[in-house]
Every structure is written in structure tokens, then in C-alpha cells.
XYZ file of C-alpha atoms in Angstrom:
642
model
C 14.129 24.897 10.976
C 10.813 23.679 9.535
C 7.700 24.802 11.407
C 5.669 21.966 9.917
C 6.066 18.247 10.597
C 6.184 16.812 7.085
C 5.612 13.119 6.363
C 5.898 11.719 2.840
C 5.249 8.322 1.309
C 6.460 6.658 -1.864
C 3.892 7.408 -4.564
C 2.489 4.355 -6.378
C 2.612 3.976 -10.142
C -0.905 4.158 -11.585
C -0.917 0.755 -13.267
C -2.506 -1.392 -10.562
C -4.963 -1.455 -7.692
C -3.302 -1.248 -4.265
C -3.058 -4.528 -2.351
C -2.097 -5.098 1.281
C 1.590 -4.571 0.550
C 1.237 -1.385 -1.490
C -0.750 0.462 1.205
C 1.827 -0.123 3.948
C 3.445 3.246 3.146
C 0.154 5.083 3.520
C -0.903 3.216 6.685
C 2.461 3.843 8.357
C 2.464 7.476 7.223
C -1.065 7.970 8.507
C -0.235 6.578 11.953
C 2.789 8.868 12.095
C 0.708 11.885 11.058
C -2.135 11.195 13.489
C 0.332 10.734 16.355
C 2.067 14.064 15.686
C -1.267 15.862 15.343
C -2.221 14.496 18.769
C 0.990 16.076 20.067
C -0.254 19.449 18.831
C 2.067 19.751 15.844
C 1.210 21.264 12.484
C 1.434 18.335 10.067
C 1.773 18.008 6.304
C 1.130 14.395 5.320
C 1.583 13.780 1.586
C 0.493 10.897 -0.623
C 0.077 10.840 -4.389
C 0.423 9.035 -7.698
C 3.210 8.570 -10.256
C 1.728 9.157 -13.721
C 4.428 10.058 -16.257
C 5.447 6.578 -17.418
C 5.499 5.596 -21.078
C 3.387 2.544 -20.262
C 0.547 4.810 -19.131
C 0.538 6.724 -22.405
C 0.562 3.540 -24.466
C -2.309 2.037 -22.462
C -4.385 5.206 -22.817
C -3.788 5.476 -26.557
C -4.620 1.824 -27.085
C -7.991 2.564 -25.525
C -8.464 5.649 -27.659
C -8.405 7.867 -24.591
C -6.658 11.093 -23.756
C -3.785 10.190 -21.382
C -4.628 13.057 -19.023
C -8.218 11.862 -18.610
C -7.004 8.280 -18.300
C -4.590 9.000 -15.420
C -7.111 11.281 -13.719
C -9.567 8.379 -13.530
C -6.927 6.077 -12.048
C -5.717 8.722 -9.572
C -9.301 9.123 -8.374
C -9.470 5.348 -7.900
C -6.437 5.544 -5.601
C -8.079 8.399 -3.688
C -11.192 6.289 -3.145
C -9.075 3.467 -1.726
C -6.985 5.764 0.487
C -10.134 7.513 1.745
C -11.765 4.141 2.402
C -8.766 3.198 4.554
C -9.153 6.445 6.546
C -5.777 7.769 5.322
C -5.789 11.341 6.669
C -3.540 12.894 4.025
C -3.202 16.678 3.831
C -2.051 16.701 0.217
C -2.474 14.359 -2.731
C 0.131 15.207 -5.347
C 0.040 13.923 -8.910
C 3.142 14.036 -11.085
C 1.108 15.424 -13.981
C 0.327 18.593 -11.997
C 1.805 21.956 -12.950
C 3.579 22.378 -9.601
C 5.387 19.078 -10.098
C 6.350 19.919 -13.680
C 7.793 23.271 -12.609
C 9.750 21.771 -9.697
C 11.128 18.977 -11.909
C 12.320 21.344 -14.612
C 13.860 23.723 -12.076
C 15.755 20.916 -10.343
C 17.003 19.650 -13.722
C 18.090 23.176 -14.679
C 20.037 23.692 -11.422
C 21.826 20.359 -11.816
C 22.784 21.365 -15.376
C 23.995 24.720 -14.132
C 26.163 22.992 -11.529
C 27.591 20.607 -14.131
C 25.977 17.478 -12.663
C 24.136 16.781 -15.923
C 25.752 16.030 -19.285
C 24.732 14.497 -22.620
C 25.765 11.069 -23.825
C 24.571 8.013 -25.717
C 22.642 5.366 -23.855
C 22.455 1.814 -25.136
C 20.784 -0.898 -23.131
C 17.654 -2.761 -22.210
C 14.561 -0.904 -21.030
C 11.716 -2.441 -19.040
C 8.607 -0.440 -19.948
C 6.541 -2.026 -17.169
C 8.838 -0.797 -14.387
C 10.264 2.133 -16.417
C 13.790 0.940 -15.573
C 17.023 0.532 -17.548
C 18.998 -2.706 -17.168
C 22.421 -3.959 -18.231
C 22.742 -7.165 -20.240
C 24.113 -8.867 -17.145
C 20.971 -7.893 -15.210
C 18.645 -9.839 -17.493
C 17.270 -13.235 -16.517
C 16.299 -15.461 -19.433
C 16.065 -12.407 -21.642
C 13.747 -10.548 -19.279
C 14.161 -7.939 -16.562
C 14.751 -9.086 -12.962
C 11.008 -8.465 -12.436
C 10.166 -10.925 -15.223
C 8.997 -8.236 -17.648
C 9.719 -7.926 -21.353
C 12.519 -5.497 -22.262
C 13.234 -3.314 -25.289
C 16.636 -2.412 -26.705
C 17.144 1.349 -26.540
C 19.900 3.331 -28.220
C 19.553 7.085 -28.088
C 21.161 10.371 -27.094
C 20.193 11.179 -23.499
C 21.062 13.367 -20.569
C 23.058 11.727 -17.765
C 23.253 12.547 -14.059
C 26.690 12.349 -12.381
C 25.558 9.944 -9.698
C 29.112 8.668 -9.344
C 30.154 12.058 -7.933
C 28.024 11.448 -4.842
C 29.331 8.032 -3.857
C 31.588 9.306 -1.086
C 29.215 12.045 0.181
C 26.459 9.458 0.528
C 28.675 7.089 2.492
C 29.757 9.952 4.742
C 26.139 10.951 5.359
C 25.191 7.408 6.318
C 28.201 7.157 8.621
C 27.351 10.464 10.316
C 23.643 9.582 10.614
C 23.427 5.930 11.690
C 19.647 6.111 12.060
C 19.027 7.698 8.666
C 17.825 4.349 7.305
C 15.480 2.185 9.409
C 15.955 -0.718 10.044
C 19.712 -1.246 10.360
C 19.696 -4.242 7.999
C 18.482 -1.989 5.161
C 21.189 0.504 6.015
C 23.820 -2.212 5.627
C 22.269 -3.215 2.307
C 22.537 0.348 0.986
C 26.145 0.724 2.126
C 27.018 -2.480 0.285
C 25.209 -1.271 -2.838
C 27.073 2.051 -2.859
C 30.456 0.442 -2.264
C 29.946 -1.676 -5.392
C 30.261 1.619 -7.264
C 27.633 4.084 -8.420
C 27.355 4.605 -12.174
C 26.171 7.773 -13.860
C 22.535 7.428 -14.809
C 20.549 8.239 -17.964
C 17.831 10.639 -16.779
C 16.014 11.416 -20.012
C 14.609 9.652 -23.035
C 13.263 10.569 -26.443
C 10.013 12.521 -26.087
C 7.073 10.214 -26.889
C 4.529 12.967 -26.327
C 4.079 12.190 -22.639
C 6.135 13.212 -19.645
C 7.976 16.329 -18.487
C 10.084 17.975 -21.204
C 13.727 18.633 -20.434
C 14.086 22.408 -19.964
C 15.397 23.881 -23.201
C 15.038 20.623 -25.162
C 11.501 19.485 -25.954
C 12.853 16.517 -27.894
C 13.628 14.817 -24.570
C 11.522 14.107 -21.473
C 12.811 13.568 -17.952
C 13.132 9.889 -17.035
C 10.069 8.910 -15.016
C 12.005 7.565 -12.018
C 13.964 10.812 -11.860
C 10.928 13.065 -12.066
C 8.770 10.963 -9.715
C 11.196 11.490 -6.832
C 10.828 15.251 -7.137
C 7.203 15.057 -5.960
C 8.367 15.227 -2.352
C 9.833 18.736 -2.610
C 7.133 19.841 -5.060
C 4.534 19.039 -2.385
C 6.542 21.117 0.101
C 6.254 24.066 -2.292
C 9.802 24.108 -3.655
C 11.130 26.195 -5.394
C 8.563 28.831 -4.373
C 8.958 30.878 -1.167
C 7.901 29.135 2.030
C 9.122 25.635 1.208
C 11.687 25.863 4.006
C 8.839 25.720 6.536
C 7.949 22.206 5.336
C 11.289 20.660 4.372
C 12.930 18.309 5.197
C 10.351 15.672 6.196
C 10.814 13.817 9.462
C 10.304 10.556 7.567
C 9.934 9.174 4.088
C 8.084 5.820 4.063
C 8.911 3.336 1.305
C 9.291 -0.331 0.399
C 12.549 -2.267 0.327
C 12.470 -2.837 -3.452
C 12.921 0.859 -4.285
C 15.460 1.697 -1.578
C 19.014 1.015 -2.819
C 18.735 2.073 -6.467
C 16.514 5.108 -6.043
C 15.569 6.471 -2.613
C 18.871 5.921 -0.802
C 21.203 6.846 -3.678
C 19.664 8.703 -6.631
C 17.222 10.812 -4.616
C 19.617 12.035 -1.887
C 22.250 12.668 -4.575
C 19.758 14.876 -6.433
C 19.093 16.829 -3.229
C 22.805 17.170 -2.519
C 23.296 18.397 -6.064
C 20.896 21.325 -5.603
C 21.886 21.996 -1.986
C 18.721 20.863 -0.196
C 18.715 18.940 3.109
C 17.903 15.235 3.011
C 14.861 13.639 4.655
C 15.570 12.959 8.324
C 14.768 9.252 8.084
C 14.094 6.702 5.363
C 11.747 4.180 7.008
C 11.731 0.997 4.960
C 9.315 -1.895 5.171
C 9.681 -5.344 3.659
C 6.960 -7.180 1.715
C 3.768 -8.919 2.661
C 3.748 -12.326 1.023
C 1.100 -15.014 0.666
C 1.009 -18.799 0.558
C 4.505 -20.217 0.539
C 6.156 -16.796 0.545
C 5.068 -15.481 -2.857
C 4.958 -11.731 -3.385
C 1.462 -10.347 -3.905
C 1.023 -10.051 -7.649
C -1.732 -9.483 -10.186
C -0.185 -11.945 -12.610
C -0.147 -14.695 -9.965
C -3.761 -14.079 -9.053
C -2.981 -13.822 -5.331
C -3.965 -10.211 -4.740
C -5.483 -9.342 -1.363
C -7.121 -5.930 -1.525
C -7.517 -4.132 1.821
C -11.050 -2.803 1.316
C -12.246 -6.160 0.005
C -10.718 -7.821 3.078
C -12.512 -5.324 5.332
C -15.826 -5.806 3.542
C -15.543 -9.567 3.950
C -14.715 -9.219 7.652
C -17.729 -6.960 8.229
C -20.020 -9.539 6.620
C -18.578 -12.475 8.557
C -18.302 -10.813 11.965
C -21.167 -8.333 11.959
C -18.927 -5.401 12.946
C -19.472 -1.956 11.404
C -17.860 -1.334 8.022
C -15.433 1.317 9.307
C -14.558 -0.828 12.312
C -13.668 -3.595 9.865
C -11.370 -1.120 8.090
C -9.771 -0.408 11.473
C -9.260 -4.144 11.951
C -7.333 -4.263 8.662
C -5.287 -1.231 9.736
C -4.528 -2.923 13.063
C -3.483 -6.147 11.362
C -1.132 -4.377 8.948
C 0.388 -2.357 11.774
C 0.855 -5.327 14.092
C 2.605 -7.430 11.434
C 4.378 -4.570 9.649
C 7.516 -6.188 8.213
C 10.944 -4.602 8.516
C 13.893 -7.002 8.532
C 11.914 -9.889 7.039
C 8.786 -10.309 4.946
C 5.466 -11.067 6.692
C 3.278 -13.824 5.318
C -0.451 -13.165 5.094
C -3.004 -15.886 5.700
C -6.726 -15.502 6.266
C -6.400 -17.759 9.303
C -3.836 -15.452 10.920
C -5.923 -12.386 10.058
C -8.958 -13.944 11.762
C -6.861 -15.047 14.732
C -5.552 -11.527 15.315
C -9.040 -10.068 15.018
C -10.370 -12.463 17.628
C -7.354 -12.336 19.952
C -6.451 -8.635 19.877
C -9.780 -6.968 19.164
C -12.653 -9.222 20.194
C -10.950 -10.907 23.178
C -8.521 -8.283 24.493
C -9.758 -4.778 23.619
C -13.459 -5.550 23.240
C -13.533 -7.719 26.333
C -11.690 -5.125 28.431
C -14.167 -2.413 27.415
C -17.246 -4.561 27.976
C -16.078 -5.860 31.370
C -15.087 -2.385 32.569
C -18.363 -0.719 31.614
C -20.520 -3.583 32.835
C -18.865 -3.591 36.281
C -18.953 0.209 36.489
C -22.723 0.080 35.997
C -23.100 -2.741 38.492
C -20.835 -1.480 41.266
C -20.544 2.358 41.010
C -23.841 3.421 39.477
C -22.624 3.827 35.900
C -20.538 6.914 36.655
C -16.827 7.671 36.861
C -15.878 7.456 40.586
C -14.157 10.404 42.261
C -11.510 8.182 43.875
C -7.950 8.324 42.558
C -6.678 5.519 40.346
C -4.296 3.016 41.894
C -0.550 3.355 41.376
C -0.258 0.119 39.402
C -2.670 1.407 36.766
C -1.026 4.831 36.561
C 2.405 3.242 36.157
C 1.150 0.857 33.452
C -0.399 3.744 31.508
C 2.780 5.799 31.770
C 4.943 2.886 30.625
C 2.666 2.160 27.669
C 2.629 5.819 26.612
C 6.425 6.115 26.839
C 6.898 2.880 24.934
C 4.472 4.003 22.199
C 6.306 7.325 21.835
C 9.692 5.619 21.553
C 8.344 3.208 18.935
C 6.821 5.897 16.704
C 9.884 8.119 17.086
C 11.941 5.139 15.859
C 9.347 4.486 13.093
C 8.671 0.954 14.311
C 4.914 0.736 13.956
C 4.639 -2.883 15.064
C 6.242 -1.934 18.388
C 3.812 0.955 18.787
C 0.927 -1.471 18.319
C 2.410 -3.823 20.892
C 2.723 -0.942 23.379
C -0.936 -0.002 23.038
C -2.205 -3.558 23.306
C 0.198 -4.236 26.146
C -1.862 -1.781 28.198
C -5.061 -3.579 27.169
C -3.627 -6.909 28.292
C -2.516 -5.299 31.570
C -6.093 -4.134 32.121
C -7.575 -7.587 31.612
C -5.030 -9.071 34.005
C -5.633 -6.254 36.500
C -9.364 -6.992 36.450
C -8.716 -10.660 37.126
C -6.238 -9.876 39.903
C -8.200 -7.153 41.703
C -11.528 -8.992 41.176
C -14.035 -6.125 41.642
C -16.856 -8.641 42.174
C -15.028 -10.045 45.194
C -14.333 -6.543 46.539
C -18.028 -5.688 46.215
C -19.076 -8.845 48.037
C -16.626 -8.103 50.844
C -17.608 -4.422 51.054
C -13.979 -3.438 50.387
C -13.602 0.389 50.298
C -10.995 0.146 47.523
C -13.673 -0.876 44.992
C -14.269 2.662 43.558
C -10.508 3.191 43.100
C -10.249 -0.124 41.251
C -13.118 0.850 38.923
C -11.527 4.280 38.407
C -8.269 2.517 37.497
C -10.048 0.280 35.017
C -11.821 3.232 33.382
C -8.605 5.261 33.212
C -6.820 2.342 31.513
C -9.522 1.939 28.884
C -9.613 5.724 28.325
C -5.837 5.727 27.861
C -5.994 2.707 25.551
C -8.559 4.594 23.461
C -5.983 7.344 22.896
C -3.052 4.993 22.309
C -4.830 3.001 19.598
C -6.318 6.152 18.033
C -3.549 6.665 15.435
C -4.016 3.038 14.370
C -7.804 2.620 14.704
C -9.462 6.058 14.619
C -13.057 4.853 14.179
C -12.921 2.212 16.915
C -11.367 4.805 19.253
C -14.285 7.169 18.616
C -16.735 4.375 19.445
C -14.875 3.601 22.686
C -14.963 7.288 23.674
C -18.688 7.406 22.929
C -19.342 4.420 25.198
C -17.321 6.153 27.921
C -19.632 9.154 27.529
C -16.700 11.403 26.603
C -15.391 13.285 23.564
C -12.483 11.589 21.764
C -9.165 11.949 23.585
C -7.008 13.665 20.957
C -4.520 15.499 23.194
C -1.511 13.236 23.729
C -0.380 15.107 26.843
C -3.637 14.228 28.640
C -3.224 10.453 28.377
C -3.467 9.000 31.889
C -4.341 12.345 33.470
C -7.357 12.999 35.747
C -8.509 15.613 33.196
C -8.967 12.896 30.591
C -11.610 11.158 32.754
C -13.769 13.714 34.632
C -15.378 12.516 37.834
C -19.088 11.873 37.611
C -19.148 11.273 33.861
C -22.194 9.166 32.967
C -21.107 5.985 31.189
C -23.050 4.348 28.378
C -24.071 0.721 28.416
C -21.456 -1.535 26.765
C -22.124 -2.556 23.178
C -19.836 -5.025 21.398
C -17.616 -3.281 18.860
C -15.807 -6.388 17.660
C -18.219 -9.364 17.481
C -16.188 -12.525 17.720
C -15.621 -14.534 14.567
C -16.855 -18.053 15.037
C -14.764 -20.721 13.385
C -16.604 -22.408 10.572
C -17.034 -26.109 11.293
C -16.823 -28.243 8.194
C -19.520 -30.890 7.826
C -18.438 -34.417 8.729
C -17.406 -36.477 5.719
C -19.650 -39.388 4.779
C -18.635 -42.781 6.208
C -16.394 -44.811 3.933
C -17.843 -47.559 1.792
C -17.250 -50.794 3.722
C -16.459 -52.529 0.474
C -14.739 -49.957 -1.724
C -14.768 -50.877 -5.334
C -11.699 -50.130 -7.460
C -12.310 -47.210 -9.761
C -12.057 -48.282 -13.380
C -9.338 -46.656 -15.421
C -10.662 -43.879 -17.608
C -9.425 -43.829 -21.165
C -9.288 -40.311 -22.565
C -11.636 -39.842 -25.457
C -9.751 -39.376 -28.718
C -9.633 -35.814 -29.978
C -11.335 -35.463 -33.341
C -8.976 -34.153 -35.970
C -9.841 -31.219 -38.203
C -8.194 -29.987 -41.352
C -6.811 -26.511 -41.971
C -9.921 -25.351 -43.763
C -12.023 -26.047 -40.673
C -9.561 -24.260 -38.401
C -9.572 -21.289 -40.762
C -13.233 -20.753 -39.937
C -12.236 -19.645 -36.417
C -11.107 -16.026 -36.513
C -8.728 -15.172 -33.663
C -7.806 -11.528 -33.192
C -5.869 -9.400 -30.737
C -8.041 -6.977 -28.786
C -7.557 -4.618 -25.852
C -9.740 -4.375 -22.761
C -11.260 -0.907 -22.545
C -13.544 -1.407 -19.545
C -14.173 -4.192 -17.035
C -16.729 -4.653 -14.296
C -18.318 -7.497 -12.333
C -21.526 -8.854 -13.830
C -24.258 -8.192 -11.301
C -25.628 -11.352 -9.754
C -22.807 -13.576 -11.030
C -19.868 -14.504 -8.801
C -17.657 -15.815 -11.625
C -18.389 -13.444 -14.512
C -16.872 -10.161 -15.648
C -18.395 -7.895 -18.287
C -15.701 -6.506 -20.571
C -15.653 -3.892 -23.299
C -12.956 -4.986 -25.756
C -11.656 -2.978 -28.714
C -10.849 -5.093 -31.798
C -9.610 -3.309 -34.929
C -11.299 -0.072 -33.864
C -14.626 -1.723 -33.010
C -15.866 -2.112 -29.451
C -17.429 -5.383 -28.341
C -18.987 -6.590 -25.136
C -17.648 -9.920 -23.898
C -18.746 -11.797 -20.788
C -15.992 -14.018 -19.378
C -15.899 -16.415 -16.433
C -12.573 -15.146 -15.087
C -13.625 -13.144 -12.022
C -12.003 -15.614 -9.617
C -8.572 -15.080 -11.182
C -8.713 -11.430 -12.248
C -10.105 -8.217 -10.792
C -11.472 -5.611 -13.235
C -8.496 -3.316 -12.555
C -6.095 -6.092 -13.621
C -7.590 -6.170 -17.106
C -8.008 -2.542 -18.156
C -5.517 -1.749 -20.926
C -4.450 -5.371 -21.359
C -4.198 -7.097 -24.726
C -6.137 -10.355 -25.074
C -6.824 -12.953 -27.764
C -10.471 -13.132 -28.813
C -12.546 -15.559 -30.879
C -13.919 -12.743 -33.018
C -16.470 -14.558 -35.193
C -18.267 -16.503 -32.478
C -22.037 -16.231 -32.666
C -23.297 -13.862 -29.916
C -24.797 -15.549 -26.865
C -26.534 -14.373 -23.719
C -25.041 -15.083 -20.298
C -27.210 -14.146 -17.324
C -29.279 -12.036 -19.680
C -26.281 -10.068 -21.001
C -25.094 -10.420 -24.581
C -21.544 -11.649 -25.126
C -20.035 -10.904 -28.532
C -16.979 -13.132 -28.488
C -14.817 -15.291 -26.265
C -11.414 -14.808 -24.629
C -8.778 -17.512 -24.970
C -7.448 -18.808 -21.653
C -5.652 -21.803 -20.243
C -6.820 -23.460 -17.012
C -4.572 -24.191 -14.026
C -4.799 -27.165 -11.652
C -7.379 -25.351 -9.518
C -9.607 -24.530 -12.464
C -8.588 -20.843 -12.577
C -8.289 -19.036 -15.881
C -4.893 -17.963 -17.241
C -5.516 -15.443 -20.011
C -3.483 -15.780 -23.197
C -1.891 -12.636 -24.549
C 0.879 -11.700 -27.002
C 4.360 -11.799 -25.474
C 4.861 -8.247 -26.763
C 2.605 -5.471 -27.970
C 0.764 -6.508 -31.134
C -1.021 -4.210 -33.596
C -4.647 -3.736 -32.602
C -6.893 -6.244 -34.345
C -4.008 -8.479 -35.447
C -5.059 -11.868 -36.765
C -3.767 -14.787 -34.698
C -2.757 -17.702 -36.943
């Protein structure tokens, strides 16, 4: 049996900046890890990055960069974001590391040895963006189901006998009904398997990037096959000691990668080499925006978690790390399972005000203020009342059951259920009335209130670690990090001097729009506007404009300008600086490595004191946002656009 509680998350592909949806794995994994650490367990919590895709190599080469340096920069960017979100990972594994290469080749070798791998010819469509093969029948209007361009591939590859594991997988699911959470995802996987599992091409021609097939350097292991191996590589397999860390108690992932990869291919690979499967696959749905659209760079609807936190801190006045906690709380409270959750700024603000400013913040402020007023600002020696002790016990048990079932939204509800109990308890017991009447139960009521807020501090700690530390500080106590002490007298020593209450979550005030001007009492009909005729030019005039294909090497916001980005664009081997008013529609990370169309012979101009040596071509949508034009497939660098 493992002596370490291992928690793993799906590793993101290094081609985009994480948005609210892509950090759900890490947030859920972090809550799980923090909870088990509070229970005194030795924890290994693993996150990482998937870096062996062909698309990464092509993007790096187009920028004239070494692929290893290129992916290292992007991996560090992910680390910055995870660290900013207070993700307490114990290991950050990258699929370009030596330990991952060795584990991948050893797994491939064992599968070959056991006759689960054979050679054959693969012919079909390949989506470079998602690194996925598709049948002709899978294509939609000539593109992959994700809307990406596809390439026809015909080559000799290695195949994995996935079909041999169809029945063993069904038997495992039948014997372990809680292997996939929630049940609706389990049913989806069963249906997928019963449609029939096909053997899978697990290698491709070596492009000079990726993990070579052992014994055949002309082929590299298919990126989706090798990426999955990161989980056992992080546990130390195949080196001695891996058994102490494997299998994980949970593997967190999104619904889009469940049926085809994590619930079929990955467990089949483990079965093939004789390793136990993860105890649970915990699967979340998507966070959508607007009318249910998936968060997407191409749609310009990205919501980045650290940007959201920064904005909240500015608008509310809360501390930066507390704002990060507010984002963590929001994502936990709405964490989608059976159905997608739709993000709106209005709902985010409402939850901040309702759950944090009104409920938790108000409970803390009221409790401390009344403790100073009625019991001298110290923890009374009286015992807490039964109602409070029972509420704490029920909340703790409910939280435990929720995390053990990997339902983070239920865990959040359990913690905040205790907070709501406390506010109601204060209103019901009315300490101010007890003080006025000289009721001897007043100290016990204050002790109950303080014990509830101390217990709430511990319950929300896995979700909001910084805010919990601040609550403990105001209680005059060290953070409560021992789960077994929640609700106990030891957690709240008699006589502890309490600090004065200070608001942790300043309430967001709703912005009131200015009143519209009164209508004109005698409105005049607006005259019809006739579009001005477009002046015609001949071909010789058009030929003066030189349009070329370039690639974005670097991108950053232009200081002091809300709408401008400063880009370094490579055109036919030459680097140019271009300032473009596209910041509202694109983040810098969206543009790096992307091909664009540039007016290459435009006279340089200065924008906000910065020289711009060209202009990008873009369409404009109904809201005035830029839509960059680009070739519908990779074009030679510096190509002339005619």
C-alpha cells in the first residue's frame, strides 16, 4: 500500500495562458492536497506541463528559437500563474525532463515485450493544434471537431492494442462504480467503450522533437501517449520506491479529455504493464461565458484568474492575496460536474459580496466586536453551547464526506453553511440583549461564536489559505492546521487576547450609471446617410502596397496605453517592431508564435512615443474589436500576399 497520498492533475499543453476553466484541475487538486495535509498525511501533489507536441517545435523554429529554451520559458509562465493562485504543488513535472523520457521509453518497451505494440500503416487526418488523429467521418466542414485545420498523414507507425482492453475496462468500471466521478461521466465512458475501441497509432515520424521510440530513432512516441506517462514518472516509476506513491487517490481532469484518453487509453496502458489504476478519476465540466460559449482565445472571451483577482483587489480594496482567495472560492463554489457553469462578472461580484463580505466577513467582525464589548476582548472560559458544537461537528463531517467524494462545491457549501449558522445564531441568541438583561449565559454564547469562527477558519483553509491566516491572526491565534482539532477546546485556548476586527473583504459597491439626458421634446428625424463612394484604384496603385506574412516573436502591453500592444514581428528573417491597437481582443500570450499579415512598406510612425514599423491587417467586429487576418495554413515566412 502507498505510504504517500498522491494527487495528480491533467497537465496543460504549453500553447496558451490558463483561463478560469484550465485552472480548475489545479484548484481542485490543491484543495484536496491541503485537506489531506491537515489530516496529517504525507502528500505528493503533482502539476506540470505537456511540451512534446509538434506544434511547439514548429512555433519555436518559426521564431528562430531553440525548442528547449522556448518551452522552458512557457513552463515558467505556468509556474508563475500557479504560484500566484497559491497552488501548493510538491512537484512540477515537464514532459521534456529526463525522468519522463526514461519512464515513457520503458513503458513503451514493456508493452512491446508483452505484444501490445505492433507496427502498421496509418492513414488519416491529423490535427496539429490538438495533436490528435481523426477519421474522415470525424471531420466537420473539412476541419477537426475542434475547428482546427487538419493534415493528411500516411506513414508507418507503431500501434497500441487498445481493443484488447475493452472488456477489462468495462469490468473495472463495473467493479468500481465510483472510479469515475460524477456518475454521468461514468455512463458516458461506458457508452464510448461499448461502441468499440480501435487500436491506436502511438508514434509518428521523428520531426526532431519528442521522445524517440526505444530502438527506433526514426519514430517518436505520439504526444498524447507520452503525456499520460507523466503521472507515473512523477511517482518515480520505474525506479525503486515508486510503490510508495502509486496509485494516486485522485486524478483531476476535464470532461473533454476523459473518454478518449484518461478513461480508456491511459488505464489500458497501465493494465498492459501491470500497474494499478488511479483510485478515482474526478472530472469537471467547463466554465462558459456569455450565452454558453467555451472560453477561447480565438473568440476573445478569455477570463484569466490572476487578472480577475487583480481587478477585484482594485475595485474592492481587499489585499491582493485575499482577492486571489476570492477567485479560488468562486471557482470552488461553482465547480461544474454534470453541467457546465456560466461565468459572469455580475455573478462573481454577487458571490464575493454575499459569501465573503456579508457572510464570512460580517460573522468575523460581529463576533470580535461583541467579544471586545462584552467579555473584555478575551476568549471566555465558559464551555460553548451544544447547538454550536453540533453545528461545527455537522459541518466538519459534511466537508469530509464532500472532499472524500471529490465534490468540491459541496465542501464549499459545508464550510459556508457553518458561517451562515453563526450569523443566524448571533441573531437568535442576541448577545446585546443578554448583556442588557445581565444573563449569565452571555460568556458561553460569546465562546460559541468564537469557536464557530475558529472552526470556519479551518474549514475554509483548503479553499482560501490566505484569508484563513488573516482570520487566525485577528483571533490572536496561530493558524489551525490540524483537522482533528476543529471544534475542540484546544483549538481556542481560554484567555486568548483577541485583536480588533479589521475588514478582510470590503464590500463591492454597485456602480450606479449616470441618468440619461431627458429626451428631446420634439425629436427630429435623423436624415438618411448615404455612404460615400469608395474611390477606385488600378492594379498599379495596389501594387505599391507590399503585404507579407510575418510571425509574432514577442508581445507585450505598451506602457500607458490601454488599447496598444508592442509586437516584435519576424518578416523574411528581419525583425520589426509594430504597435497595434488590438489589446482589447488579444492578450500577448495569444499572439506569440502566430502568423500575421503585415503592411511591410508602410512608412514608420510613432505611437505614444514608440516607433511602429508596419501595420497588421485585421477585420473589425460589430463591437469594434479587431479580428486578425492570418493564412488558413502555415505559409512560408515572408511570403508575399497578393
